[in-house]
Tab-separated table of C-alpha atoms in Angstrom:
chain	number	residue	atom	x	y	z
X	1287	MET	CA	92.486	-26.434	-23.489
X	1288	LYS	CA	88.620	-28.379	-24.364
X	1289	ARG	CA	86.944	-26.102	-21.684
X	1290	ILE	CA	88.171	-23.011	-22.921
X	1291	LEU	CA	87.021	-23.883	-26.600
X	1292	SER	CA	83.591	-25.057	-24.523
X	1293	ILE	CA	83.269	-21.729	-23.473
X	1294	VAL	CA	84.483	-19.780	-26.612
X	1295	LEU	CA	81.398	-21.655	-27.983
X	1296	LEU	CA	79.499	-20.819	-25.885
X	1297	LEU	CA	79.627	-17.332	-26.017
X	1298	LEU	CA	79.552	-17.347	-29.446
X	1299	ALA	CA	76.554	-19.514	-29.788
X	1300	VAL	CA	74.462	-16.690	-26.819
X	1301	ALA	CA	75.941	-14.134	-29.043
X	1302	THR	CA	74.327	-15.411	-32.100
X	1303	ALA	CA	71.030	-15.653	-29.735
X	1304	CYS	CA	70.864	-12.394	-29.090
X	1305	HIS	CA	71.688	-10.613	-32.435
X	1306	ARG	CA	69.458	-13.147	-34.163
X	1307	GLY	CA	67.004	-11.334	-37.206
X	1308	PRO	CA	63.384	-11.467	-36.657
X	1309	GLN	CA	61.863	-15.198	-37.030
X	1310	ALA	CA	59.017	-16.745	-38.530
X	1311	ILE	CA	55.820	-17.106	-36.611
X	1312	PRO	CA	53.895	-20.474	-36.802
X	1313	GLU	CA	50.257	-19.940	-37.714
X	1314	GLN	CA	48.274	-21.514	-35.395
X	1315	THR	CA	50.661	-19.372	-32.799
X	1316	LEU	CA	50.244	-16.766	-34.846
X	1317	ARG	CA	46.633	-16.980	-35.108
X	1318	LYS	CA	46.131	-17.085	-31.030
X	1319	ILE	CA	48.416	-13.816	-31.058
X	1320	MET	CA	45.574	-12.256	-33.314
X	1321	ARG	CA	42.723	-13.004	-31.137
X	1322	ASP	CA	44.211	-12.048	-27.976
X	1323	ALA	CA	45.212	-8.440	-29.115
X	1324	LEU	CA	41.933	-8.020	-30.637
X	1325	VAL	CA	40.033	-9.463	-27.833
X	1326	SER	CA	42.449	-7.192	-25.111
X	1327	GLN	CA	41.695	-3.786	-27.372
X	1328	ALA	CA	37.646	-4.827	-27.578
X	1329	ILE	CA	38.357	-4.920	-23.816
X	1330	LEU	CA	39.620	-1.304	-23.415
X	1331	GLN	CA	37.811	-0.095	-25.614
X	1332	VAL	CA	34.637	-1.749	-23.205
X	1333	SER	CA	37.002	0.274	-19.708
X	1334	ARG	CA	36.638	3.122	-21.762
X	1335	SER	CA	33.274	3.554	-22.848
X	1336	ALA	CA	32.572	6.054	-18.996
X	1337	ASN	CA	34.711	8.839	-20.445
X	1338	ARG	CA	36.820	8.550	-18.016
X	1339	THR	CA	39.092	11.840	-18.813
X	1340	ASP	CA	42.525	9.620	-16.523
X	1341	GLN	CA	42.823	6.955	-18.875
X	1342	LEU	CA	45.339	7.314	-22.038
X	1343	PRO	CA	43.481	6.370	-25.439
X	1344	ILE	CA	43.768	2.999	-27.001
X	1345	ASP	CA	45.881	3.816	-29.900
X	1346	SER	CA	48.558	5.030	-27.887
X	1347	LEU	CA	49.135	1.502	-25.736
X	1348	ASP	CA	51.135	-0.934	-26.667
X	1349	ILE	CA	48.600	-3.603	-27.057
X	1350	HIS	CA	50.631	-5.934	-29.913
X	1351	THR	CA	53.789	-5.803	-27.888
X	1352	ALA	CA	52.654	-7.323	-24.627
X	1353	VAL	CA	50.440	-9.949	-26.540
X	1354	LEU	CA	53.611	-10.983	-28.259
X	1355	ALA	CA	56.025	-11.240	-25.214
X	1356	ARG	CA	53.527	-13.352	-23.826
X	1357	TYR	CA	53.895	-16.081	-26.928
X	1358	GLY	CA	57.685	-15.304	-26.768
X	1359	TYR	CA	57.661	-13.397	-29.617
X	1360	THR	CA	58.662	-9.723	-30.522
X	1361	LEU	CA	56.723	-7.123	-33.192
X	1362	ALA	CA	59.900	-7.461	-35.378
X	1363	ASP	CA	58.713	-11.541	-35.268
X	1364	PHE	CA	55.245	-10.317	-36.295
X	1365	ARG	CA	55.826	-8.004	-39.041
X	1366	TYR	CA	58.427	-10.430	-40.436
X	1367	THR	CA	55.641	-13.311	-40.842
X	1368	ILE	CA	52.875	-11.166	-41.918
X	1369	ARG	CA	55.748	-10.052	-44.931
X	1370	GLU	CA	56.221	-13.782	-45.399
X	1371	LEU	CA	52.927	-14.909	-45.014
X	1372	ALA	CA	51.838	-12.373	-47.884
X	1373	MET	CA	54.259	-13.058	-50.006
X	1374	ARG	CA	53.046	-16.310	-50.517
X	1375	LYS	CA	51.463	-17.364	-53.425
X	1376	SER	CA	48.697	-18.879	-51.369
X	1377	ASN	CA	49.030	-16.003	-49.372
X	1378	PRO	CA	47.148	-17.743	-46.362
X	1379	LEU	CA	46.247	-14.183	-44.500
X	1380	PRO	CA	42.703	-14.421	-45.301
X	1381	ASN	CA	42.659	-17.729	-44.524
X	1382	ILE	CA	44.243	-17.257	-41.064
X	1383	LEU	CA	41.924	-14.219	-40.105
X	1384	GLY	CA	39.111	-16.134	-41.196
X	1385	GLN	CA	40.117	-18.581	-38.278
X	1386	VAL	CA	40.699	-15.753	-36.106
X	1387	ALA	CA	36.982	-14.717	-36.640
X	1388	GLU	CA	35.679	-17.941	-36.058
X	1389	ASP	CA	37.484	-17.811	-32.523
X	1390	ILE	CA	36.418	-15.208	-31.437
X	1391	LYS	CA	32.769	-16.475	-32.709
X	1392	VAL	CA	33.332	-19.430	-30.168
X	1393	SER	CA	34.880	-17.244	-27.160
X	1394	ARG	CA	31.802	-14.815	-27.280
X	1395	ILE	CA	29.154	-17.866	-27.309
X	1396	GLU	CA	30.777	-19.316	-24.665
X	1397	ALA	CA	31.505	-15.984	-22.572
X	1398	GLU	CA	27.441	-15.086	-23.092
X	1399	ARG	CA	27.149	-18.346	-21.371
X	1400	ARG	CA	29.192	-17.949	-18.470
X	1401	TYR	CA	27.530	-14.228	-18.166
X	1402	ARG	CA	24.000	-15.537	-18.553
X	1403	ILE	CA	25.107	-18.441	-15.409
X	1404	VAL	CA	26.656	-15.254	-13.323
X	1405	LEU	CA	23.614	-12.756	-13.658
X	1406	ARG	CA	21.662	-15.675	-12.633
X	1407	ILE	CA	23.892	-15.826	-9.363
X	1408	ASP	CA	23.820	-12.754	-8.944
X	1409	SER	CA	19.978	-12.392	-9.417
X	1410	ILE	CA	19.389	-15.508	-6.418
X	1411	ALA	CA	21.824	-13.782	-4.067
X	1412	GLN	CA	20.138	-10.308	-3.895
X	1413	ALA	CA	16.842	-12.224	-3.746
X	1414	ARG	CA	17.817	-14.245	-1.083
X	1415	THR	CA	19.831	-11.296	0.567
X	1416	ALA	CA	16.989	-9.179	0.580
X	1417	ASP	CA	16.203	-7.047	3.111
X	1418	THR	CA	12.576	-5.997	3.853
X	1419	VAL	CA	12.923	-2.643	5.660
X	1420	TRP	CA	8.888	-1.230	6.035
X	1421	ARG	CA	6.196	-3.260	6.013
X	1422	SER	CA	2.463	-2.813	6.209
X	1423	ASP	CA	-0.801	-5.666	5.874
X	1424	THR	CA	-3.379	-3.681	6.034
X	1425	VAL	CA	-5.881	-3.728	3.694
X	1426	VAL	CA	-7.029	-0.739	1.986
X	1427	ARG	CA	-10.624	-0.421	0.190
X	1428	GLY	CA	-12.023	2.294	-1.138
X	1429	ARG	CA	-9.755	4.892	-3.457
X	1430	LEU	CA	-6.035	5.176	-3.324
X	1431	ALA	CA	-6.220	8.611	-2.804
X	1432	GLY	CA	-4.167	10.335	0.341
X	1433	TYR	CA	-2.970	6.671	1.795
X	1434	ARG	CA	1.115	7.068	1.468
X	1435	PHE	CA	3.998	6.212	3.961
X	1436	ALA	CA	7.778	7.579	4.586
X	1437	TYR	CA	10.918	5.309	5.187
X	1438	ALA	CA	14.179	6.259	6.404
X	1439	GLU	CA	16.530	4.715	9.175
X	1440	THR	CA	17.710	6.529	12.237
X	1441	THR	CA	21.744	7.023	12.164
X	1442	PRO	CA	23.280	6.642	15.282
X	1443	ASP	CA	23.708	10.349	15.980
X	1444	GLY	CA	20.073	11.069	15.151
X	1445	ASP	CA	19.980	11.994	12.259
X	1446	SER	CA	17.222	10.144	9.637
X	1447	THR	CA	19.034	8.473	6.393
X	1448	VAL	CA	18.095	6.281	3.276
X	1449	ARG	CA	20.908	4.226	2.509
X	1450	ALA	CA	21.655	4.385	-1.444
X	1451	GLY	CA	20.423	1.888	-3.794
X	1452	SER	CA	17.834	0.042	-5.551
X	1453	TYR	CA	14.381	-0.381	-3.442
X	1454	ARG	CA	11.237	-2.590	-4.377
X	1455	LEU	CA	8.534	-1.063	-3.848
X	1456	VAL	CA	5.718	-4.963	-3.554
X	1457	PHE	CA	2.184	-5.331	-3.283
X	1458	ASP	CA	-0.763	-6.952	-4.133
X	1459	TYR	CA	-3.916	-4.575	-5.533
X	1460	SER	CA	-6.960	-4.905	-8.243
X	1461	THR	CA	-9.763	-2.501	-9.043
X	1462	GLY	CA	-13.198	-2.509	-10.132
X	1463	SER	CA	-14.260	-3.821	-13.457
X	1464	HIS	CA	-15.265	-0.313	-14.502
X	1465	ALA	CA	-11.836	0.936	-13.541
X	1466	ARG	CA	-10.064	3.069	-16.562
X	1467	PRO	CA	-6.115	3.395	-17.034
X	1468	TYR	CA	-4.542	6.751	-15.875
X	1469	THR	CA	-6.745	7.553	-12.764
X	1470	LYS	CA	-4.322	5.278	-10.000
X	1471	SER	CA	-1.100	6.279	-8.983
X	1472	VAL	CA	2.125	5.786	-7.338
X	1473	ARG	CA	4.122	8.492	-6.444
X	1474	THR	CA	8.019	7.989	-5.009
X	1475	LYS	CA	9.474	11.236	-3.794
X	1476	ARG	CA	13.153	11.531	-2.580
X	1477	ILE	CA	13.883	14.517	-0.201
X	1478	GLY	CA	17.612	15.308	-0.175
X	1479	ARG	CA	19.605	16.743	2.730
X	1480	SER	CA	20.438	19.681	0.385
X	1481	GLY	CA	16.480	19.994	-0.451
X	1482	LEU	CA	16.380	18.870	-3.449
X	1483	THR	CA	13.404	16.472	-4.566
X	1484	THR	CA	13.273	13.957	-6.759
X	1485	GLU	CA	9.749	12.673	-7.510
X	1486	THR	CA	8.792	9.530	-10.295
X	1487	THR	CA	5.103	8.648	-10.806
X	1488	LEU	CA	3.587	5.374	-12.234
X	1489	TRP	CA	0.373	4.422	-13.089
X	1490	LEU	CA	-1.614	1.316	-11.677
X	1491	PRO	CA	-3.250	-0.599	-14.801
X	1492	PRO	CA	-6.823	-1.589	-14.237
X	1493	ALA	CA	-6.632	-5.367	-12.425
X	1494	THR	CA	-10.524	-6.991	-12.110
X	1495	ASP	CA	-8.531	-10.034	-10.003
X	1496	THR	CA	-5.649	-9.881	-7.761
X	1497	THR	CA	-2.264	-8.475	-9.217
X	1498	GLY	CA	0.850	-8.554	-7.238
X	1499	TYR	CA	2.561	-5.140	-8.165
X	1500	ASP	CA	6.603	-5.070	-8.561
X	1501	SER	CA	8.640	-1.827	-8.952
X	1502	GLU	CA	12.217	-0.327	-8.521
X	1503	ILE	CA	12.911	2.628	-6.519
X	1504	ALA	CA	16.922	4.018	-7.193
X	1505	VAL	CA	18.077	6.102	-4.290
X	1506	ALA	CA	20.715	8.275	-4.531
X	1507	GLN	CA	23.607	9.153	-1.994
X	1508	ASP	CA	22.126	11.946	0.971
X	1509	VAL	CA	18.935	10.650	0.717
X	1510	LYS	CA	16.909	11.704	4.096
X	1511	ARG	CA	13.733	10.388	3.488
X	1512	LEU	CA	11.515	8.226	0.885
X	1513	GLU	CA	8.116	9.122	0.901
X	1514	VAL	CA	5.426	6.569	-1.267
X	1515	ASN	CA	2.040	8.464	-2.255
X	1516	PHE	CA	-1.045	6.498	-3.696
X	1517	GLY	CA	-3.209	8.659	-5.901
X	1518	GLU	CA	-6.536	8.960	-7.651
X	1519	SER	CA	-7.905	10.904	-10.177
X	1520	PRO	CA	-11.887	10.162	-9.902
X	1521	ARG	CA	-14.009	10.715	-13.666
X	1522	ARG	CA	-17.171	12.751	-13.327
X	1523	ASP	CA	-18.839	10.503	-15.157
X	1524	LEU	CA	-17.958	7.283	-13.942
X	1525	PRO	CA	-19.029	6.026	-10.124
X	1526	PRO	CA	-16.435	6.450	-7.444
X	1527	ASP	CA	-14.198	3.297	-7.917
X	1528	THR	CA	-13.555	0.064	-5.723
X	1529	CYS	CA	-9.664	-0.482	-5.272
X	1530	TYR	CA	-8.491	-2.962	-3.164
X	1531	LEU	CA	-4.567	-2.686	-1.666
X	1532	THR	CA	-2.776	-5.082	0.547
X	1533	ARG	CA	0.799	-6.599	1.600
X	1534	LEU	CA	2.714	-3.367	1.219
X	1535	ARG	CA	6.209	-4.656	1.074
X	1536	LEU	CA	9.809	-1.937	0.640
X	1537	VAL	CA	12.475	-3.842	0.025
X	1538	TYR	CA	15.988	-3.067	0.397
X	1539	ILE	CA	18.397	-4.540	-2.655
X	1540	ARG	CA	22.173	-5.314	-1.369
X	1541	PRO	CA	25.051	-4.581	-4.360
X	1542	VAL	CA	25.849	-7.408	-6.320
X	1543	SER	CA	29.097	-8.010	-4.233
X	1544	GLU	CA	27.496	-7.703	-0.930
X	1545	ALA	CA	25.140	-10.086	-1.574
X	1546	ARG	CA	27.469	-12.945	-2.746
X	1547	SER	CA	29.195	-12.519	0.364
X	1548	LEU	CA	26.399	-12.635	3.130
X	1549	LEU	CA	24.926	-15.791	0.797
X	1550	GLN	CA	28.106	-16.981	0.820
X	1551	GLU	CA	28.197	-17.132	4.353
X	1552	GLN	CA	24.906	-17.866	4.916
X	1553	LEU	CA	25.610	-21.146	2.752
X	1554	THR	CA	29.223	-22.318	3.730
X	1555	ARG	CA	28.305	-20.527	7.763
X	1556	PHE	CA	31.828	-19.200	7.074
X	1557	PRO	CA	32.436	-15.037	6.819
X	1558	ASN	CA	33.934	-13.937	3.759
X	1559	ASN	CA	37.549	-12.948	4.744
X	1560	LEU	CA	38.531	-15.943	6.621
X	1561	ASN	CA	41.987	-14.794	7.569
X	1562	ASP	CA	40.643	-12.223	9.840
X	1563	TYR	CA	38.171	-15.226	10.970
X	1564	TYR	CA	40.820	-17.158	12.201
X	1565	ASP	CA	43.095	-14.114	13.325
X	1566	THR	CA	39.983	-13.721	15.820
X	1567	ILE	CA	39.233	-17.016	16.978
X	1568	TYR	CA	43.118	-17.251	17.689
X	1569	ASP	CA	43.266	-13.849	19.806
X	1570	ASP	CA	40.158	-15.114	21.468
X	1571	THR	CA	41.989	-18.537	22.018
X	1572	LEU	CA	45.491	-17.178	23.513
X	1573	ARG	CA	44.188	-14.681	25.453
X	1574	ARG	CA	42.124	-16.879	27.644
X	1575	ARG	CA	45.457	-18.869	28.035
X	1576	ARG	CA	47.347	-15.888	28.706
X	1577	GLU	CA	45.411	-14.372	31.026
X	1578	ALA	CA	44.727	-17.799	32.886
X	1579	ALA	CA	48.464	-18.461	33.160
X	1580	GLY	CA	49.784	-14.710	32.744
X	1581	GLY	CA	51.811	-15.391	29.617
X	1582	ALA	CA	52.594	-13.494	26.997
X	1583	LEU	CA	50.876	-13.967	23.544
X	1584	PRO	CA	52.026	-14.860	20.608
X	1585	ALA	CA	52.119	-14.047	17.100
X	1586	ARG	CA	50.143	-16.973	14.528
X	1587	ALA	CA	52.508	-18.507	12.181
X	1588	GLY	CA	52.083	-17.497	8.950
X	1589	ARG	CA	50.289	-14.190	9.613
């Protein structure tokens, strides 16, 4: 009899819990819920800045329900709590919203600090893994007009191509004391497979002392040749300018993800994918043993 009574009481407790009304959310928890909901909505807005048509509008997404479920509450609990707080004489809602704004400000400051650290790490990784694809230590003196070079890689089928991405054009130069602005230029030309040519012209400022030059060249997909042309526009009222140029470099900057993986391999002496690395070692070891003993190749545990 006692056992039956215990079961009945348990069923009543479960039924009561399943049919309970909305419950009030503590103020500290409500503060966290509001902060998470606002941050989540801001993240969704940023992710839609690319105007992708395959994503739903933010208004159609139920962000609050997902955030409330993380803390064990429902949308009915949230509405009930807001209504109860608004009915109080003290009306603590403005204070809670102010605290939420302060939490978001602190989170933003911390996020910006971490973002600067990540940017620094990425810049170090890209600098350490940069690939000098073309170089020349020839010293050019006199006029720059007519000095040029072309760069392209050769594919396995013998075709020419230029890897898409960012390149840096680096060299040292100096000009005469009577040089004038907008007379010396660097013109980069990207020739695509379709015949489309994209050109960019940059001007060299006068430099009486040897100065380092560094500019970025963006190369799109399906470019078969990259040309760099140096030009000079002389002035009839001035004597020819004497220019000095050397240590010319064209440097390929790897994408961030590739640069990180390569830097990790350089620092740890291990590849980025350790599973494939150990699989290869294991397979090579067992293959040698199998060839020596004539046995079958067993599978590695946990594969």
